[in-house]
Amino acid sequence: MSSLPTEEDHRLTPVFQEDRVCTGVTTVRGRVFLSYPSADRPGVQVVEALPDGRRVPYPDAAWNRADQPPSGAFVHVNGLRAGPDGRLWIVDSGSPRIGGAQVPGGARLIAVDPDDDRVERVYHLDEAVHPGSYVDDVRFNGGVAYFSDAGAAGLIVLDLDSGRARRVLDGHPSTAGGPVVADGRALRDPDGTEVRLHVDQLEVSPDGRWLYYQPASGGMSRIAARWLDDPSVPADELARRVERWCDTPSTGGTAIDAAGSIYLSDLERRRVLVLAPDGGLRTLVADPRLAWVDAMWLDADARLWMPAAQLHLTAGLNGGISTVEYPVQIYRMPVGIGPPARDHA
């Protein structure tokens, strides 16, 4: 704990204060959406955060019902973001928790049109998941979507036109996670077993040429998107195309800007780092309030949103004991450069 920052940074603006652990934030056409992973208690999984302080279940209450079949309700939302078409895209992990079994039909990408708040299309990922998969996050590149699988090491490639999903780099060392360290301690489940999260963060370069990805324990790799997008490339050839990119620390979330710099949270030291396109690494902000910054979002006004989720203090990752300090905060700060053009909505 001695290596943690002690002074608060005035550039951080508290935007939202939540009474539950919140790991996701995204903006769509001036609207703000949040996601809750049910890490501290069950409840609504996706909401719109209204200016008057209300939290409205999104896209409606029915999708947020508990213990319902996945035909019209979430199993476990783990990611959401605005897409290049202005829709809100929601990732259902398909499993109620890391290490849990997949619910048949649960692993999905759900596209919602914010103009009428209607679910337009549901992409099923069943053919690309394993029984122990936990579909984690998504990034877009033209007509393709890439997913990370934190439960069973590997990536998923989805053709958005056909709806066909493929699993790639299955079990490859670059997708496999080691011990995740936050605030100087390795994560442990309620039984005291060390928790390992496989490939978690991923980003597409602004020109669409590269996919960067890493497990939550760090160690970022990259691969040219053209190899991933071609289903005829053999698995062994694909594996040879992986490049080790940067020795990053344990990380909760990332974002990328129009210049190709990747913002990544350092769970070990409560910092957010910037990884330049040339591989250089620097500290953007260090603050004691940045406890497990999870899925970050860079909006069109060049502001970086940072949910300080405190996931490592929840009972499931803290040896069965919750030490979360409420409210859970979401911060924002200007960074001077906006997102890639495809992320404007």
Tab-separated table of C-alpha atoms in Angstrom:
chain	number	residue	atom	x	y	z
A	1	MET	CA	0.000	0.000	0.000
A	2	SER	CA	2.944	2.344	0.488
A	3	SER	CA	3.361	2.726	-3.278
A	4	LEU	CA	-0.187	4.064	-3.729
A	5	PRO	CA	-0.698	7.776	-4.431
A	6	THR	CA	-1.673	9.940	-1.467
A	7	GLU	CA	-2.706	13.229	-3.105
A	8	GLU	CA	-5.908	13.847	-5.037
A	9	ASP	CA	-5.624	15.243	-8.570
A	10	HIS	CA	-7.767	18.339	-9.168
A	11	ARG	CA	-8.279	17.363	-12.819
A	12	LEU	CA	-10.593	14.516	-11.778
A	13	THR	CA	-14.237	15.538	-11.643
A	14	PRO	CA	-16.678	13.230	-9.811
A	15	VAL	CA	-19.618	12.781	-12.190
A	16	PHE	CA	-21.739	9.992	-10.685
A	17	GLN	CA	-21.973	8.387	-7.265
A	18	GLU	CA	-23.477	4.883	-7.295
A	19	ASP	CA	-24.781	2.713	-4.465
A	20	ARG	CA	-23.635	-0.400	-6.341
A	21	VAL	CA	-20.391	-1.442	-8.003
A	22	CYS	CA	-20.452	0.039	-11.517
A	23	THR	CA	-17.940	-1.075	-14.141
A	24	GLY	CA	-19.174	0.430	-17.409
A	25	VAL	CA	-20.047	3.879	-18.735
A	26	THR	CA	-20.678	5.109	-22.263
A	27	THR	CA	-22.270	8.125	-23.927
A	28	VAL	CA	-24.579	8.050	-26.932
A	29	ARG	CA	-25.878	11.290	-28.470
A	30	GLY	CA	-25.660	13.140	-25.178
A	31	ARG	CA	-27.183	10.313	-23.149
A	32	VAL	CA	-25.225	8.367	-20.512
A	33	PHE	CA	-25.538	4.633	-19.881
A	34	LEU	CA	-24.098	2.607	-17.007
A	35	SER	CA	-23.677	-1.109	-16.346
A	36	TYR	CA	-23.502	-2.995	-13.057
A	37	PRO	CA	-21.879	-6.461	-12.844
A	38	SER	CA	-23.823	-7.566	-9.724
A	39	ALA	CA	-20.470	-7.994	-7.980
A	40	ASP	CA	-21.783	-6.689	-4.644
A	41	ARG	CA	-25.494	-7.443	-4.954
A	42	PRO	CA	-27.996	-8.365	-7.680
A	43	GLY	CA	-30.177	-5.802	-9.380
A	44	VAL	CA	-30.687	-3.888	-12.595
A	45	GLN	CA	-27.773	-4.468	-14.985
A	46	VAL	CA	-28.028	-1.592	-17.498
A	47	VAL	CA	-29.471	1.860	-16.849
A	48	GLU	CA	-29.693	5.258	-18.424
A	49	ALA	CA	-28.375	7.886	-15.992
A	50	LEU	CA	-30.781	10.811	-16.266
A	51	PRO	CA	-29.797	14.420	-15.494
A	52	ASP	CA	-32.228	14.487	-12.552
A	53	GLY	CA	-30.339	11.647	-10.845
A	54	ARG	CA	-32.720	8.833	-11.697
A	55	ARG	CA	-31.479	5.478	-13.001
A	56	VAL	CA	-33.892	3.995	-15.552
A	57	PRO	CA	-33.549	0.297	-16.523
A	58	TYR	CA	-32.412	0.011	-20.128
A	59	PRO	CA	-33.627	-0.816	-22.719
A	60	ASP	CA	-36.526	-1.625	-20.356
A	61	ALA	CA	-37.331	-3.382	-17.103
A	62	ALA	CA	-38.069	-6.692	-18.839
A	63	TRP	CA	-34.507	-7.061	-20.125
A	64	ASN	CA	-33.275	-6.487	-16.573
A	65	ARG	CA	-35.440	-9.151	-14.931
A	66	ALA	CA	-33.580	-11.660	-12.769
A	67	ASP	CA	-33.727	-15.439	-13.197
A	68	GLN	CA	-35.406	-15.286	-16.581
A	69	PRO	CA	-34.590	-17.286	-19.729
A	70	PRO	CA	-32.136	-15.411	-21.961
A	71	SER	CA	-34.609	-15.073	-24.835
A	72	GLY	CA	-35.502	-11.571	-23.657
A	73	ALA	CA	-33.475	-10.884	-20.522
A	74	PHE	CA	-29.815	-10.388	-19.652
A	75	VAL	CA	-27.842	-13.219	-18.078
A	76	HIS	CA	-24.900	-11.083	-17.000
A	77	VAL	CA	-23.944	-7.832	-18.718
A	78	ASN	CA	-20.233	-7.169	-18.638
A	79	GLY	CA	-19.715	-4.493	-21.270
A	80	LEU	CA	-21.513	-1.762	-23.170
A	81	ARG	CA	-20.413	0.919	-25.590
A	82	ALA	CA	-21.568	3.159	-28.385
A	83	GLY	CA	-20.806	1.741	-31.799
A	84	PRO	CA	-19.792	3.498	-34.997
A	85	ASP	CA	-23.442	3.530	-36.100
A	86	GLY	CA	-24.700	5.366	-33.023
A	87	ARG	CA	-26.325	2.301	-31.505
A	88	LEU	CA	-25.734	1.124	-27.970
A	89	TRP	CA	-24.102	-2.301	-28.006
A	90	ILE	CA	-24.417	-4.499	-24.912
A	91	VAL	CA	-22.239	-7.559	-24.218
A	92	ASP	CA	-23.884	-10.392	-22.295
A	93	SER	CA	-21.153	-12.650	-20.930
A	94	GLY	CA	-23.514	-15.632	-21.011
A	95	SER	CA	-22.350	-16.765	-17.581
A	96	PRO	CA	-23.613	-15.475	-14.210
A	97	ARG	CA	-20.030	-15.039	-12.980
A	98	ILE	CA	-16.387	-15.680	-13.794
A	99	GLY	CA	-15.821	-19.399	-13.436
A	100	GLY	CA	-19.516	-20.168	-13.845
A	101	ALA	CA	-21.081	-22.290	-16.573
A	102	GLN	CA	-22.422	-20.786	-19.772
A	103	VAL	CA	-26.206	-20.457	-19.964
A	104	PRO	CA	-27.313	-21.823	-23.366
A	105	GLY	CA	-28.188	-18.894	-25.589
A	106	GLY	CA	-26.803	-16.414	-23.052
A	107	ALA	CA	-23.587	-15.227	-24.719
A	108	ARG	CA	-24.740	-12.412	-26.991
A	109	LEU	CA	-24.120	-9.000	-28.482
A	110	ILE	CA	-27.278	-6.914	-28.253
A	111	ALA	CA	-27.751	-3.851	-30.479
A	112	VAL	CA	-30.151	-1.171	-29.227
A	113	ASP	CA	-31.295	1.824	-31.273
A	114	PRO	CA	-31.340	4.804	-28.877
A	115	ASP	CA	-33.743	6.686	-31.144
A	116	ASP	CA	-36.609	4.463	-30.053
A	117	ASP	CA	-34.871	2.383	-27.321
A	118	ARG	CA	-35.648	-0.786	-29.230
A	119	VAL	CA	-33.505	-3.926	-29.471
A	120	GLU	CA	-32.740	-4.127	-33.178
A	121	ARG	CA	-30.662	-7.277	-33.361
A	122	VAL	CA	-29.266	-9.969	-31.111
A	123	TYR	CA	-26.079	-11.752	-32.184
A	124	HIS	CA	-25.658	-15.174	-30.592
A	125	LEU	CA	-22.124	-16.313	-29.817
A	126	ASP	CA	-22.884	-19.917	-28.787
A	127	GLU	CA	-20.804	-21.442	-31.577
A	128	ALA	CA	-17.681	-19.573	-30.392
A	129	VAL	CA	-17.806	-20.047	-26.602
A	130	HIS	CA	-16.648	-22.836	-24.289
A	131	PRO	CA	-18.594	-24.091	-21.247
A	132	GLY	CA	-16.379	-21.951	-18.990
A	133	SER	CA	-16.377	-18.839	-21.188
A	134	TYR	CA	-17.079	-15.368	-19.855
A	135	VAL	CA	-17.456	-12.991	-22.807
A	136	ASP	CA	-15.937	-9.796	-21.530
A	137	ASP	CA	-15.839	-6.843	-23.925
A	138	VAL	CA	-16.211	-5.830	-27.590
A	139	ARG	CA	-14.534	-3.553	-30.120
A	140	PHE	CA	-15.576	-2.794	-33.701
A	141	ASN	CA	-13.621	-2.633	-36.935
A	142	GLY	CA	-15.767	-2.017	-39.993
A	143	GLY	CA	-18.129	-4.952	-40.380
A	144	VAL	CA	-16.346	-7.030	-37.734
A	145	ALA	CA	-16.624	-7.154	-33.945
A	146	TYR	CA	-13.891	-8.610	-31.703
A	147	PHE	CA	-14.591	-9.993	-28.232
A	148	SER	CA	-12.362	-10.971	-25.327
A	149	ASP	CA	-13.092	-14.127	-23.310
A	150	ALA	CA	-11.921	-13.750	-19.714
A	151	GLY	CA	-13.254	-17.152	-18.643
A	152	ALA	CA	-11.684	-19.381	-21.295
A	153	ALA	CA	-8.606	-17.818	-22.891
A	154	GLY	CA	-9.289	-16.759	-26.464
A	155	LEU	CA	-10.774	-14.152	-28.784
A	156	ILE	CA	-14.030	-14.213	-30.741
A	157	VAL	CA	-14.495	-12.676	-34.188
A	158	LEU	CA	-18.050	-11.819	-35.279
A	159	ASP	CA	-19.136	-10.946	-38.817
A	160	LEU	CA	-21.821	-8.324	-38.244
A	161	ASP	CA	-23.524	-8.978	-41.578
A	162	SER	CA	-23.854	-12.746	-41.451
A	163	GLY	CA	-23.925	-13.078	-37.687
A	164	ARG	CA	-21.346	-15.890	-37.794
A	165	ALA	CA	-18.898	-16.041	-34.884
A	166	ARG	CA	-15.491	-17.746	-34.837
A	167	ARG	CA	-13.109	-18.492	-31.989
A	168	VAL	CA	-9.439	-17.610	-32.564
A	169	LEU	CA	-6.181	-17.801	-30.589
A	170	ASP	CA	-7.918	-20.317	-28.345
A	171	GLY	CA	-5.625	-21.013	-25.386
A	172	HIS	CA	-2.769	-19.016	-26.922
A	173	PRO	CA	-0.267	-17.747	-24.289
A	174	SER	CA	-1.083	-14.135	-25.211
A	175	THR	CA	-4.714	-14.642	-24.172
A	176	ALA	CA	-4.052	-16.578	-20.938
A	177	GLY	CA	-4.024	-14.679	-17.649
A	178	GLY	CA	-1.790	-14.918	-14.603
A	179	PRO	CA	-2.312	-13.542	-11.078
A	180	VAL	CA	-4.112	-10.191	-11.037
A	181	VAL	CA	-2.607	-7.752	-8.525
A	182	ALA	CA	-4.549	-4.760	-7.171
A	183	ASP	CA	-3.297	-2.473	-4.386
A	184	GLY	CA	-0.376	-4.846	-3.882
A	185	ARG	CA	-2.468	-7.991	-3.347
A	186	ALA	CA	-3.395	-10.865	-5.654
A	187	LEU	CA	-7.117	-11.440	-6.115
A	188	ARG	CA	-8.563	-14.403	-4.203
A	189	ASP	CA	-12.015	-15.960	-4.297
A	190	PRO	CA	-14.043	-16.742	-1.135
A	191	ASP	CA	-12.197	-20.075	-0.796
A	192	GLY	CA	-8.841	-18.312	-0.853
A	193	THR	CA	-7.953	-19.552	-4.338
A	194	GLU	CA	-6.013	-17.175	-6.551
A	195	VAL	CA	-8.236	-15.643	-9.251
A	196	ARG	CA	-7.033	-15.550	-12.834
A	197	LEU	CA	-8.788	-13.551	-15.532
A	198	HIS	CA	-7.909	-14.341	-19.128
A	199	VAL	CA	-7.975	-11.967	-22.088
A	200	ASP	CA	-9.912	-8.914	-20.976
A	201	GLN	CA	-8.938	-5.590	-22.559
A	202	LEU	CA	-8.811	-5.012	-26.304
A	203	GLU	CA	-8.552	-1.982	-28.592
A	204	VAL	CA	-8.487	-1.410	-32.362
A	205	SER	CA	-6.009	1.102	-33.790
A	206	PRO	CA	-7.640	4.170	-35.404
A	207	ASP	CA	-6.635	3.004	-38.883
A	208	GLY	CA	-8.140	-0.441	-38.256
A	209	ARG	CA	-4.846	-2.243	-38.915
A	210	TRP	CA	-4.152	-3.647	-35.441
A	211	LEU	CA	-5.990	-5.310	-32.610
A	212	TYR	CA	-4.285	-4.790	-29.242
A	213	TYR	CA	-5.305	-7.113	-26.415
A	214	GLN	CA	-4.197	-8.456	-23.056
A	215	PRO	CA	-5.305	-10.534	-20.064
A	216	ALA	CA	-6.262	-8.621	-16.910
A	217	SER	CA	-2.873	-9.546	-15.421
A	218	GLY	CA	-1.176	-7.481	-18.137
A	219	GLY	CA	1.248	-8.104	-20.941
A	220	MET	CA	-0.222	-6.518	-24.080
A	221	SER	CA	0.021	-8.185	-27.481
A	222	ARG	CA	-1.125	-7.163	-30.922
A	223	ILE	CA	-2.026	-8.829	-34.200
A	224	ALA	CA	-2.816	-7.390	-37.618
A	225	ALA	CA	-6.580	-7.314	-38.071
A	226	ARG	CA	-6.322	-8.742	-41.584
A	227	TRP	CA	-5.183	-12.066	-40.158
A	228	LEU	CA	-8.066	-12.192	-37.706
A	229	ASP	CA	-10.641	-11.203	-40.308
A	230	ASP	CA	-9.727	-13.986	-42.743
A	231	PRO	CA	-11.429	-17.245	-41.701
A	232	SER	CA	-9.192	-19.234	-44.053
A	233	VAL	CA	-6.009	-18.484	-42.033
A	234	PRO	CA	-4.999	-21.670	-40.151
A	235	ALA	CA	-4.788	-21.527	-36.354
A	236	ASP	CA	-1.026	-22.163	-36.288
A	237	GLU	CA	-0.398	-19.377	-38.797
A	238	LEU	CA	-2.558	-17.008	-36.779
A	239	ALA	CA	-0.594	-17.851	-33.641
A	240	ARG	CA	2.660	-16.987	-35.411
A	241	ARG	CA	1.340	-13.521	-36.287
A	242	VAL	CA	0.953	-12.456	-32.648
A	243	GLU	CA	3.431	-9.813	-31.482
A	244	ARG	CA	4.253	-8.987	-27.876
A	245	TRP	CA	3.713	-5.244	-27.596
A	246	CYS	CA	4.161	-3.936	-24.033
A	247	ASP	CA	4.767	-5.220	-20.508
A	248	THR	CA	1.721	-3.603	-18.950
A	249	PRO	CA	0.615	-4.027	-15.305
A	250	SER	CA	-2.595	-5.614	-14.030
A	251	THR	CA	-5.322	-3.622	-15.749
A	252	GLY	CA	-9.031	-3.046	-15.214
A	253	GLY	CA	-9.941	-1.194	-18.409
A	254	THR	CA	-8.689	0.624	-21.492
A	255	ALA	CA	-9.673	3.224	-24.091
A	256	ILE	CA	-7.980	4.481	-27.268
A	257	ASP	CA	-7.845	7.964	-28.804
A	258	ALA	CA	-7.717	9.253	-32.359
A	259	ALA	CA	-3.911	9.386	-32.281
A	260	GLY	CA	-3.668	5.711	-31.355
A	261	SER	CA	-2.654	6.206	-27.714
A	262	ILE	CA	-4.133	3.601	-25.381
A	263	TYR	CA	-5.289	4.636	-21.909
A	264	LEU	CA	-5.021	1.788	-19.401
A	265	SER	CA	-5.679	1.596	-15.696
A	266	ASP	CA	-2.902	0.363	-13.422
A	267	LEU	CA	-4.633	-1.652	-10.689
A	268	GLU	CA	-1.413	-2.073	-8.768
A	269	ARG	CA	-0.835	1.658	-8.171
A	270	ARG	CA	-4.209	3.374	-8.715
A	271	ARG	CA	-3.060	5.115	-11.865
A	272	VAL	CA	-4.126	5.572	-15.466
A	273	LEU	CA	-1.271	5.191	-17.932
A	274	VAL	CA	-0.944	6.220	-21.578
A	275	LEU	CA	0.649	3.798	-24.026
A	276	ALA	CA	1.839	5.705	-27.110
A	277	PRO	CA	1.756	4.219	-30.633
A	278	ASP	CA	5.554	3.854	-30.464
A	279	GLY	CA	5.299	1.757	-27.286
A	280	GLY	CA	6.255	4.486	-24.821
A	281	LEU	CA	4.434	4.409	-21.487
A	282	ARG	CA	3.699	7.386	-19.203
A	283	THR	CA	1.435	8.229	-16.281
A	284	LEU	CA	-1.641	10.323	-17.076
A	285	VAL	CA	-3.063	10.539	-13.563
A	286	ALA	CA	-2.410	8.927	-10.165
A	287	ASP	CA	-4.963	9.362	-7.398
A	288	PRO	CA	-5.938	7.366	-4.293
A	289	ARG	CA	-9.583	7.496	-5.443
A	290	LEU	CA	-8.837	5.513	-8.620
A	291	ALA	CA	-9.488	2.109	-7.053
A	292	TRP	CA	-9.819	-0.447	-9.860
A	293	VAL	CA	-10.706	1.812	-12.768
A	294	ASP	CA	-12.633	-0.482	-15.079
A	295	ALA	CA	-14.011	0.023	-18.604
A	296	MET	CA	-13.102	3.592	-19.533
A	297	TRP	CA	-14.853	5.684	-22.155
A	298	LEU	CA	-13.467	8.561	-24.234
A	299	ASP	CA	-16.253	10.853	-25.411
A	300	ALA	CA	-16.443	13.197	-28.401
A	301	ASP	CA	-15.533	16.154	-26.167
A	302	ALA	CA	-12.140	14.555	-25.399
A	303	ARG	CA	-13.074	13.633	-21.837
A	304	LEU	CA	-11.987	10.337	-20.338
A	305	TRP	CA	-14.617	8.678	-18.117
A	306	MET	CA	-13.237	6.426	-15.380
A	307	PRO	CA	-15.472	4.221	-13.197
A	308	ALA	CA	-13.547	3.519	-9.983
A	309	ALA	CA	-15.277	0.179	-9.560
A	310	GLN	CA	-13.415	-1.211	-6.500
A	311	LEU	CA	-13.913	-4.723	-7.875
A	312	HIS	CA	-10.921	-6.027	-5.925
A	313	LEU	CA	-12.707	-5.054	-2.709
A	314	THR	CA	-15.837	-7.104	-3.461
A	315	ALA	CA	-16.284	-10.392	-1.608
A	316	GLY	CA	-15.850	-12.509	-4.740
A	317	LEU	CA	-12.327	-11.181	-5.357
A	318	ASN	CA	-11.325	-10.356	-1.777
A	319	GLY	CA	-11.374	-13.698	-0.017
A	320	GLY	CA	-15.093	-13.571	0.717
A	321	ILE	CA	-15.024	-10.222	2.546
A	322	SER	CA	-16.404	-7.011	1.049
A	323	THR	CA	-14.572	-3.802	1.916
A	324	VAL	CA	-16.114	-1.626	-0.827
A	325	GLU	CA	-16.421	2.017	0.187
A	326	TYR	CA	-19.687	3.541	-1.032
A	327	PRO	CA	-20.639	5.454	-2.998
A	328	VAL	CA	-18.789	4.015	-5.975
A	329	GLN	CA	-17.530	6.955	-8.017
A	330	ILE	CA	-17.274	7.644	-11.733
A	331	TYR	CA	-14.730	10.327	-12.595
A	332	ARG	CA	-14.010	12.314	-15.719
A	333	MET	CA	-11.075	14.404	-16.906
A	334	PRO	CA	-10.095	16.209	-20.117
A	335	VAL	CA	-7.313	14.570	-22.138
A	336	GLY	CA	-7.095	16.924	-25.122
A	337	ILE	CA	-7.854	14.439	-27.873
A	338	GLY	CA	-11.031	12.624	-28.771
A	339	PRO	CA	-11.786	9.063	-29.830
A	340	PRO	CA	-11.218	7.543	-33.274
A	341	ALA	CA	-13.830	8.622	-35.806
A	342	ARG	CA	-15.570	5.250	-35.620
A	343	ASP	CA	-16.340	5.841	-31.927
A	344	HIS	CA	-18.146	9.132	-32.412
A	345	ALA	CA	-21.883	8.816	-31.921
